[in-house]
Amino acid sequence: MKKLLILALILTSVGASAQSASFGIKGGLNYGATGEYESFSQVSGDFVSSFEDGEDKTGFHAGMFAQFELLGIFIQPELMYTELNTEYRTFDYKLSKIDAPVLLGLNVLGPLNIKAGPSFQYILDNKIEGSDLEIEKVEKDITVGYQLGLGFDIGRLGFDLRHEGSFQDNFAKGGDIASDSGFQIDSRPSQWILSVSYAL
């Protein structure tokens, strides 16, 4: 909570000193996958494990943003609801979360800009579909990744293409203790994000 209050104070001070400020709504599609799926079991007293990468699938996101500009440099905090889908060999993994990226951007050529920064992720729900496997909540409710990409503004409309990655793993586990078998999935995504925004 203290970190969130400090962040809010910083953004408020930036907004107060900004030459221009805008607020708006945005949404779009994301294409990618969560991290590695590891399954393990005990065979003749030894643990045997196998690993599988998920197949990229399309999800969506929607939310709001603010942008505070000073001398051609801007800071853009966002609050987004995101749904991710990842296909593994025997099931689909569904993840819903709140993303709060805080991006530093630079206007480089006319309507073109570049931006990058940390992205805070808060997991709302995760579940497995198409299988009898049951999964627990993720180990950490909040993790930090990064986003970087290009933007293109035409009047009130904006278009963004970004890549999101992670700084740390965040596993969700499941399995059957009685049979000494189980699995874990890294919930942090690697994905491309395509967004359309409208400044109010």
XYZ file of N, CA and C in Angstrom:
600
model
N 0.831 -1.201 0.000
C 0.000 0.000 0.000
C 0.868 1.256 0.000
N 1.959 1.230 0.778
C 2.851 2.384 0.846
C 3.446 2.692 -0.523
N 3.842 1.646 -1.266
C 4.421 1.847 -2.597
C 3.407 2.478 -3.544
N 2.145 2.030 -3.459
C 1.107 2.587 -4.319
C 0.855 4.061 -3.990
N 0.887 4.421 -2.706
C 0.697 5.814 -2.307
C 1.845 6.689 -2.809
N 3.079 6.185 -2.715
C 4.233 6.937 -3.216
C 4.122 7.146 -4.726
N 3.714 6.087 -5.443
C 3.544 6.181 -6.891
C 2.472 7.204 -7.239
N 1.344 7.188 -6.515
C 0.264 8.149 -6.763
C 0.740 9.575 -6.513
N 1.555 9.788 -5.469
C 2.085 11.112 -5.162
C 3.009 11.602 -6.262
N 3.861 10.715 -6.769
C 4.767 11.080 -7.863
C 3.983 11.474 -9.106
N 2.971 10.665 -9.450
C 2.173 10.958 -10.643
C 1.407 12.259 -10.485
N 0.927 12.549 -9.274
C 0.212 13.797 -9.027
C 1.136 14.996 -9.205
N 2.370 14.903 -8.703
C 3.327 16.004 -8.840
C 3.736 16.192 -10.296
N 3.877 15.066 -11.037
C 4.196 15.160 -12.466
C 3.063 15.846 -13.209
N 1.826 15.460 -12.877
C 0.666 16.058 -13.533
C 0.558 17.540 -13.259
N 0.905 17.961 -12.038
C 0.808 19.371 -11.674
C 1.815 20.217 -12.443
N 2.991 19.659 -12.778
C 4.029 20.420 -13.453
C 4.036 20.203 -14.968
N 3.160 19.355 -15.476
C 3.155 19.037 -16.904
C 2.665 20.209 -17.729
N 3.224 20.349 -18.945
C 2.768 21.374 -19.874
C 1.412 21.016 -20.457
N 1.145 19.730 -20.644
C -0.158 19.293 -21.148
C -0.507 17.950 -20.526
N -1.779 17.709 -20.365
C -2.260 16.452 -19.798
C -3.479 15.996 -20.568
N -3.598 14.689 -20.759
C -4.770 14.130 -21.427
C -5.153 12.824 -20.743
N -6.414 12.470 -20.885
C -6.959 11.263 -20.301
C -7.825 10.584 -21.351
N -7.922 9.255 -21.258
C -8.723 8.582 -22.268
C -8.975 7.122 -21.954
N -9.571 6.455 -22.922
C -9.883 5.039 -22.824
C -9.132 4.299 -23.924
N -8.909 3.015 -23.707
C -8.197 2.241 -24.719
C -8.554 0.773 -24.590
N -8.282 0.018 -25.626
C -8.523 -1.415 -25.625
C -7.898 -2.043 -26.852
N -7.925 -3.367 -26.892
C -7.346 -4.038 -28.046
C -7.110 -5.509 -27.796
N -6.194 -6.068 -28.578
C -5.889 -7.495 -28.536
C -4.472 -7.726 -28.039
N -4.280 -8.850 -27.364
C -2.939 -9.284 -27.003
C -2.722 -10.711 -27.516
N -1.506 -10.983 -27.959
C -1.185 -12.284 -28.546
C 0.095 -12.802 -27.911
N -0.001 -13.931 -27.231
C 1.170 -14.493 -26.578
C 0.789 -15.667 -25.706
N 1.634 -15.965 -24.727
C 1.414 -17.128 -23.874
C 2.021 -16.880 -22.501
N 1.494 -17.592 -21.520
C 2.128 -17.601 -20.207
C 3.374 -18.490 -20.284
N 4.034 -18.674 -19.147
C 5.321 -19.352 -19.153
C 5.242 -20.861 -19.197
N 6.305 -21.479 -18.799
C 6.506 -22.922 -18.947
C 5.600 -23.732 -18.021
N 5.112 -24.846 -18.551
C 4.332 -25.817 -17.778
C 5.263 -26.976 -17.417
N 5.370 -27.258 -16.124
C 6.202 -28.368 -15.649
C 5.321 -29.381 -14.929
N 5.387 -30.634 -15.351
C 4.688 -31.709 -14.646
C 5.725 -32.652 -14.051
N 5.407 -33.231 -12.886
C 6.370 -34.116 -12.226
C 5.615 -35.223 -11.488
N 6.276 -36.352 -11.367
C 5.704 -37.505 -10.668
C 6.839 -38.347 -10.098
N 6.487 -39.199 -9.133
C 7.472 -40.062 -8.504
C 7.366 -41.461 -9.114
N 8.495 -41.910 -9.663
C 8.546 -43.230 -10.294
C 9.678 -44.018 -9.648
N 9.335 -45.130 -8.980
C 10.327 -45.995 -8.315
C 11.222 -45.207 -7.364
N 10.610 -44.277 -6.652
C 11.356 -43.493 -5.668
C 12.058 -42.283 -6.223
N 12.070 -42.113 -7.547
C 12.720 -40.958 -8.165
C 11.669 -40.026 -8.764
N 11.920 -38.723 -8.665
C 11.028 -37.750 -9.275
C 11.418 -37.531 -10.730
N 10.419 -37.632 -11.593
C 10.613 -37.416 -13.029
C 9.776 -36.212 -13.435
N 10.388 -35.285 -14.150
C 9.662 -34.093 -14.560
C 9.779 -33.879 -16.063
N 8.789 -33.190 -16.617
C 8.803 -32.827 -18.032
C 8.350 -31.383 -18.170
N 8.777 -30.740 -19.246
C 8.513 -29.325 -19.445
C 7.837 -29.115 -20.798
N 6.988 -28.084 -20.849
C 6.267 -27.785 -22.087
C 6.035 -26.280 -22.183
N 6.321 -25.734 -23.351
C 6.004 -24.333 -23.619
C 4.583 -24.223 -24.136
N 3.886 -23.181 -23.722
C 2.518 -22.974 -24.178
C 2.466 -22.423 -25.592
N 1.340 -22.651 -26.255
C 1.123 -22.126 -27.604
C 0.447 -20.767 -27.514
N 0.965 -19.798 -28.281
C 0.411 -18.447 -28.276
C -1.051 -18.448 -28.720
N -1.868 -17.649 -28.009
C -3.258 -17.463 -28.390
C -3.627 -15.992 -28.192
N -4.797 -15.633 -28.692
C -5.255 -14.244 -28.637
C -6.128 -13.999 -27.415
N -5.889 -12.885 -26.736
C -6.728 -12.422 -25.648
C -7.130 -10.978 -25.905
N -7.598 -10.289 -24.870
C -8.013 -8.901 -25.047
C -7.716 -8.098 -23.788
N -7.768 -6.770 -23.930
C -7.570 -5.863 -22.803
C -8.395 -4.604 -23.022
N -8.756 -3.931 -21.927
C -9.519 -2.687 -22.001
C -9.299 -1.912 -20.712
N -9.292 -0.592 -20.819
C -9.093 0.211 -19.620
C -8.951 1.682 -19.934
N -8.157 2.373 -19.111
C -8.019 3.823 -19.220
C -6.560 4.224 -19.072
N -6.260 5.445 -19.501
C -4.887 5.940 -19.418
C -4.891 7.434 -19.129
N -3.744 7.914 -18.696
C -3.479 9.344 -18.581
C -2.111 9.603 -19.201
N -1.925 10.812 -19.687
C -0.622 11.163 -20.260
C -0.274 12.593 -19.863
N 0.926 12.752 -19.278
C 1.410 14.052 -18.840
C 2.694 14.357 -19.598
N 2.704 15.461 -20.345
C 3.833 15.767 -21.219
C 4.571 17.010 -20.746
N 5.896 16.958 -20.837
C 6.747 18.075 -20.484
C 7.980 18.055 -21.381
N 8.148 19.090 -22.208
C 9.314 19.240 -23.087
C 9.515 18.045 -24.014
N 8.422 17.533 -24.568
C 8.503 16.445 -25.535
C 8.617 15.061 -24.937
N 8.770 14.986 -23.619
C 8.824 13.701 -22.911
C 7.526 13.548 -22.131
N 6.971 12.349 -22.090
C 5.717 12.166 -21.369
C 5.768 10.915 -20.495
N 4.945 10.938 -19.470
C 4.740 9.766 -18.631
C 3.296 9.329 -18.812
N 3.107 8.025 -18.996
C 1.771 7.499 -19.309
C 1.425 6.337 -18.379
N 0.717 6.608 -17.293
C 0.202 5.522 -16.449
C -1.103 4.986 -17.020
N -1.331 3.689 -16.865
C -2.539 3.052 -17.380
C -3.104 2.086 -16.337
N -4.371 1.810 -16.461
C -5.031 0.804 -15.633
C -5.874 -0.048 -16.567
N -5.494 -1.331 -16.739
C -6.092 -2.179 -17.757
C -6.587 -3.505 -17.173
N -7.725 -3.950 -17.686
C -8.180 -5.323 -17.427
C -7.740 -6.174 -18.609
N -7.088 -7.306 -18.324
C -6.521 -8.153 -19.375
C -6.930 -9.608 -19.176
N -7.293 -10.260 -20.271
C -7.514 -11.706 -20.260
C -6.522 -12.368 -21.197
N -5.857 -13.416 -20.689
C -4.849 -14.175 -21.434
C -5.325 -15.603 -21.636
N -5.004 -16.168 -22.787
C -5.299 -17.568 -23.075
C -4.022 -18.238 -23.558
N -3.704 -19.386 -22.994
C -2.545 -20.164 -23.434
C -2.967 -21.612 -23.629
N -2.559 -22.193 -24.742
C -2.908 -23.589 -25.036
C -1.709 -24.488 -24.778
N -1.880 -25.433 -23.858
C -0.899 -26.491 -23.650
C -1.438 -27.768 -24.300
N -0.666 -28.806 -24.294
C -1.000 -29.997 -25.091
C -2.330 -30.616 -24.693
N -2.670 -30.629 -23.408
C -3.876 -31.327 -22.955
C -4.920 -30.413 -22.304
N -4.667 -29.084 -22.280
C -5.632 -28.179 -21.652
C -5.340 -26.739 -22.060
N -6.280 -25.850 -21.749
C -6.099 -24.405 -21.927
C -5.974 -23.753 -20.555
N -5.102 -22.753 -20.458
C -4.896 -22.017 -19.217
C -5.430 -20.601 -19.405
N -6.391 -20.189 -18.577
C -7.030 -18.882 -18.675
C -6.591 -18.026 -17.492
N -6.239 -16.796 -17.785
C -5.749 -15.896 -16.751
C -6.410 -14.531 -16.935
N -6.965 -13.968 -15.852
C -7.483 -12.602 -15.882
C -6.722 -11.785 -14.845
N -6.405 -10.539 -15.182
C -5.544 -9.734 -14.318
C -5.781 -8.251 -14.543
N -5.297 -7.453 -13.602
C -5.238 -6.006 -13.743
C -3.787 -5.633 -14.028
N -3.566 -4.898 -15.106
C -2.233 -4.408 -15.453
C -2.164 -2.911 -15.181
N -1.054 -2.478 -14.616
C -0.838 -1.047 -14.347
C 0.549 -0.652 -14.833
N 0.732 -0.510 -16.160
C 2.023 -0.041 -16.655
C 2.208 1.450 -16.390
N 3.443 1.848 -16.149
C 3.811 3.258 -16.001
C 4.954 3.497 -16.980
N 4.650 4.120 -18.112
C 5.574 4.192 -19.230
C 6.142 5.601 -19.393
N 7.413 5.663 -19.725
C 8.073 6.912 -20.074
C 8.215 6.942 -21.593
N 7.746 8.039 -22.218
C 7.730 8.093 -23.676
C 8.417 9.321 -24.226
N 8.737 9.233 -25.513
C 9.410 10.323 -26.208
C 8.805 10.471 -27.596
N 8.402 11.694 -27.952
C 7.926 11.976 -29.305
C 9.145 12.116 -30.212
N 9.256 11.225 -31.201
C 10.490 11.170 -31.980
C 10.365 11.767 -33.374
N 9.198 11.636 -34.023
C 9.054 12.127 -35.391
C 7.579 12.331 -35.695
N 7.145 13.589 -35.692
C 5.737 13.865 -35.971
C 4.830 13.147 -34.985
N 3.912 12.315 -35.494
C 2.980 11.604 -34.607
C 3.553 10.327 -33.987
N 4.816 9.995 -34.317
C 5.416 8.748 -33.847
C 6.080 8.944 -32.487
N 5.887 7.978 -31.589
C 6.548 8.029 -30.293
C 7.034 6.642 -29.894
N 7.973 6.608 -28.980
C 8.440 5.366 -28.388
C 8.193 5.448 -26.888
N 7.956 4.295 -26.251
C 7.665 4.298 -24.819
C 8.111 2.987 -24.197
N 8.461 3.036 -22.920
C 8.886 1.840 -22.198
C 8.756 2.106 -20.704
N 8.619 1.017 -19.933
C 8.555 1.168 -18.493
C 8.083 -0.093 -17.805
N 7.995 -0.048 -16.478
C 7.540 -1.217 -15.726
C 6.038 -1.424 -15.863
N 5.623 -2.675 -15.737
C 4.203 -3.020 -15.763
C 3.895 -3.881 -14.547
N 3.022 -3.369 -13.679
C 2.622 -4.084 -12.475
C 1.419 -4.962 -12.790
N 1.454 -6.208 -12.360
C 0.400 -7.188 -12.676
C -0.233 -7.700 -11.389
N -1.566 -7.609 -11.326
C -2.306 -8.156 -10.189
C -3.261 -9.231 -10.718
N -3.068 -10.481 -10.284
C -3.863 -11.606 -10.776
C -5.237 -11.608 -10.105
N -6.279 -11.619 -10.917
C -7.646 -11.729 -10.420
C -8.093 -13.185 -10.335
N -7.800 -13.965 -11.384
C -8.254 -15.357 -11.423
C -7.413 -16.143 -12.413
N -7.218 -17.416 -12.144
C -6.574 -18.316 -13.098
C -7.259 -19.675 -13.020
N -7.435 -20.320 -14.166
C -8.130 -21.600 -14.195
C -7.697 -22.410 -15.404
N -7.947 -23.712 -15.311
C -7.659 -24.647 -16.392
C -8.970 -25.105 -17.009
N -9.014 -25.142 -18.332
C -10.202 -25.600 -19.058
C -9.839 -26.771 -19.959
N -10.781 -27.700 -20.119
C -10.556 -28.855 -20.987
C -9.824 -29.986 -20.310
N -9.782 -29.997 -18.967
C -9.079 -31.039 -18.242
C -9.653 -31.138 -16.828
N -9.434 -32.279 -16.189
C -9.850 -32.462 -14.794
C -8.821 -31.921 -13.810
N -7.688 -31.433 -14.306
C -6.669 -30.876 -13.420
C -7.216 -29.663 -12.662
N -6.816 -29.529 -11.416
C -7.179 -28.367 -10.620
C -5.931 -27.574 -10.274
N -6.065 -26.266 -10.317
C -4.907 -25.411 -10.094
C -5.176 -24.479 -8.924
N -4.113 -24.159 -8.181
C -4.224 -23.250 -7.048
C -3.985 -21.810 -7.503
N -4.141 -20.870 -6.578
C -3.822 -19.482 -6.870
C -2.319 -19.331 -7.121
N -1.960 -18.253 -7.793
C -0.547 -17.981 -8.048
C 0.165 -17.659 -6.737
N 1.482 -17.859 -6.725
C 2.262 -17.634 -5.509
C 2.235 -16.172 -5.069
N 2.361 -15.249 -6.034
C 2.383 -13.820 -5.716
C 1.239 -13.125 -6.447
N 0.412 -12.387 -5.706
C -0.692 -11.661 -6.333
C -0.184 -10.544 -7.235
N 0.910 -9.900 -6.848
C 1.447 -8.761 -7.601
C 2.877 -9.052 -8.029
N 3.159 -8.874 -9.310
C 4.516 -9.004 -9.840
C 4.794 -7.824 -10.770
N 6.065 -7.673 -11.149
C 6.472 -6.567 -12.017
C 7.131 -7.119 -13.269
N 6.668 -6.647 -14.411
C 7.289 -6.957 -15.689
C 7.661 -5.659 -16.388
N 7.709 -5.698 -17.717
C 8.040 -4.493 -18.478
C 7.246 -4.476 -19.777
N 7.062 -3.277 -20.315
C 6.473 -3.089 -21.633
C 7.329 -2.092 -22.394
N 7.469 -2.314 -23.709
C 8.157 -1.364 -24.572
C 7.562 -1.446 -25.965
N 7.531 -0.302 -26.658
C 6.946 -0.338 -27.990
C 6.868 1.015 -28.664
N 6.044 1.071 -29.712
C 5.864 2.247 -30.552
C 4.427 2.722 -30.479
N 4.231 4.036 -30.615
C 2.898 4.603 -30.675
C 2.768 5.542 -31.856
N 1.524 5.737 -32.292
C 1.250 6.607 -33.442
C -0.057 7.324 -33.151
N -0.015 8.653 -33.081
C -1.197 9.439 -32.724
C -1.709 10.225 -33.920
N -3.044 10.168 -34.113
C -3.713 10.961 -35.136
C -4.883 11.671 -34.458
N -4.675 12.932 -34.139
C -5.713 13.654 -33.410
C -5.932 13.013 -32.044
N -7.193 12.702 -31.752
C -7.521 12.067 -30.475
C -7.281 10.559 -30.475
N -7.077 9.982 -31.658
C -6.863 8.542 -31.774
C -5.381 8.198 -31.602
N -5.126 7.086 -30.927
C -3.768 6.604 -30.780
C -3.697 5.114 -31.058
N -2.568 4.673 -31.607
C -2.345 3.261 -31.921
C -1.011 2.844 -31.308
N -1.023 1.716 -30.602
C 0.165 1.232 -29.911
C 0.469 -0.208 -30.294
N 1.740 -0.509 -30.455
C 2.204 -1.894 -30.568
C 3.339 -2.061 -29.571
N 3.163 -2.973 -28.592
C 4.146 -3.169 -27.536
C 4.458 -4.645 -27.343
N 5.595 -4.866 -26.704
C 5.924 -6.206 -26.218
C 5.971 -6.170 -24.704
N 5.391 -7.193 -24.073
C 5.429 -7.312 -22.624
C 6.217 -8.550 -22.235
N 7.103 -8.401 -21.281
C 7.875 -9.515 -20.755
C 7.912 -9.449 -19.241
N 8.619 -10.391 -18.628
C 8.629 -10.491 -17.168
C 10.045 -10.404 -16.622
N 10.152 -9.925 -15.387
C 11.409 -9.906 -14.659
C 11.541 -11.111 -13.728
N 10.417 -11.770 -13.415
C 10.434 -12.840 -12.433
C 9.347 -13.869 -12.752
N 9.540 -15.098 -12.249
C 8.528 -16.133 -12.384
C 7.426 -15.911 -11.349
N 6.250 -16.465 -11.645
C 5.148 -16.436 -10.684
C 4.312 -17.691 -10.904
N 4.602 -18.736 -10.131
C 4.029 -20.053 -10.402
C 2.662 -20.245 -9.747
N 1.819 -20.960 -10.467
C 0.579 -21.513 -9.916
C 0.736 -23.025 -9.940
N 0.402 -23.693 -8.824
C 0.671 -25.118 -8.694
C -0.609 -25.924 -8.565
N -0.489 -27.209 -8.848
C -1.601 -28.139 -8.703
C -1.080 -29.558 -8.682
N -1.970 -30.513 -8.451
C -1.549 -31.903 -8.480
C -2.236 -32.743 -7.437
N -1.731 -33.944 -7.286
C -2.301 -34.938 -6.387
C -1.215 -35.407 -5.423
N -1.276 -34.910 -4.176
C -0.253 -35.259 -3.193
C -0.246 -36.766 -2.912
N -1.433 -37.377 -2.910
C -1.542 -38.803 -2.592
C -0.771 -39.667 -3.583
N -0.715 -39.237 -4.839
C -0.026 -40.032 -5.859
C 1.356 -39.471 -6.175
N 1.808 -38.496 -5.373
C 3.125 -37.884 -5.574
C 3.308 -37.355 -6.992
N 2.272 -36.742 -7.526
C 2.378 -36.133 -8.847
C 1.822 -34.712 -8.776
N 2.283 -33.871 -9.666
C 1.815 -32.499 -9.661
C 2.331 -31.736 -10.856
N 2.069 -30.423 -10.842
C 2.499 -29.576 -11.954
C 2.555 -28.134 -11.466
N 3.176 -27.290 -12.262
C 3.163 -25.861 -12.017
C 3.264 -25.125 -13.347
N 2.644 -23.940 -13.386
C 2.635 -23.092 -14.577
C 3.134 -21.714 -14.177
N 4.050 -21.174 -14.955
C 4.503 -19.811 -14.729
C 3.474 -18.853 -15.335
N 2.821 -18.056 -14.508
C 1.709 -17.219 -14.969
C 2.150 -15.936 -15.656
N 3.435 -15.586 -15.595
C 3.863 -14.342 -16.235
C 3.881 -14.521 -17.746
N 3.311 -13.576 -18.492
C 3.221 -13.734 -19.938
C 4.405 -13.149 -20.699
N 4.574 -13.649 -21.903
C 5.370 -12.986 -22.922
C 4.412 -12.766 -24.093
N 4.118 -11.508 -24.413
C 3.056 -11.260 -25.384
C 3.251 -9.946 -26.128
N 2.589 -9.869 -27.287
C 2.480 -8.635 -28.063
C 1.127 -8.019 -27.780
N 1.098 -6.695 -27.677
C -0.110 -5.960 -27.319
C -0.397 -4.923 -28.394
N -1.571 -5.011 -29.007
C -2.010 -4.040 -30.021
C -3.217 -3.292 -29.470
N -3.100 -1.967 -29.343
C -4.139 -1.179 -28.684
C -4.570 0.002 -29.559
N -5.828 0.390 -29.379
C -6.373 1.624 -29.942
C -6.876 2.466 -28.781
N -6.514 3.747 -28.757
C -6.925 4.602 -27.649
C -7.649 5.833 -28.187
N -8.432 6.442 -27.288
C -9.145 7.680 -27.640
C -9.030 8.638 -26.470
N -8.456 9.819 -26.727
C -8.295 10.834 -25.696
C -9.604 11.603 -25.538
N -10.081 11.706 -24.324
C -11.356 12.368 -24.043
C -11.191 13.894 -23.939
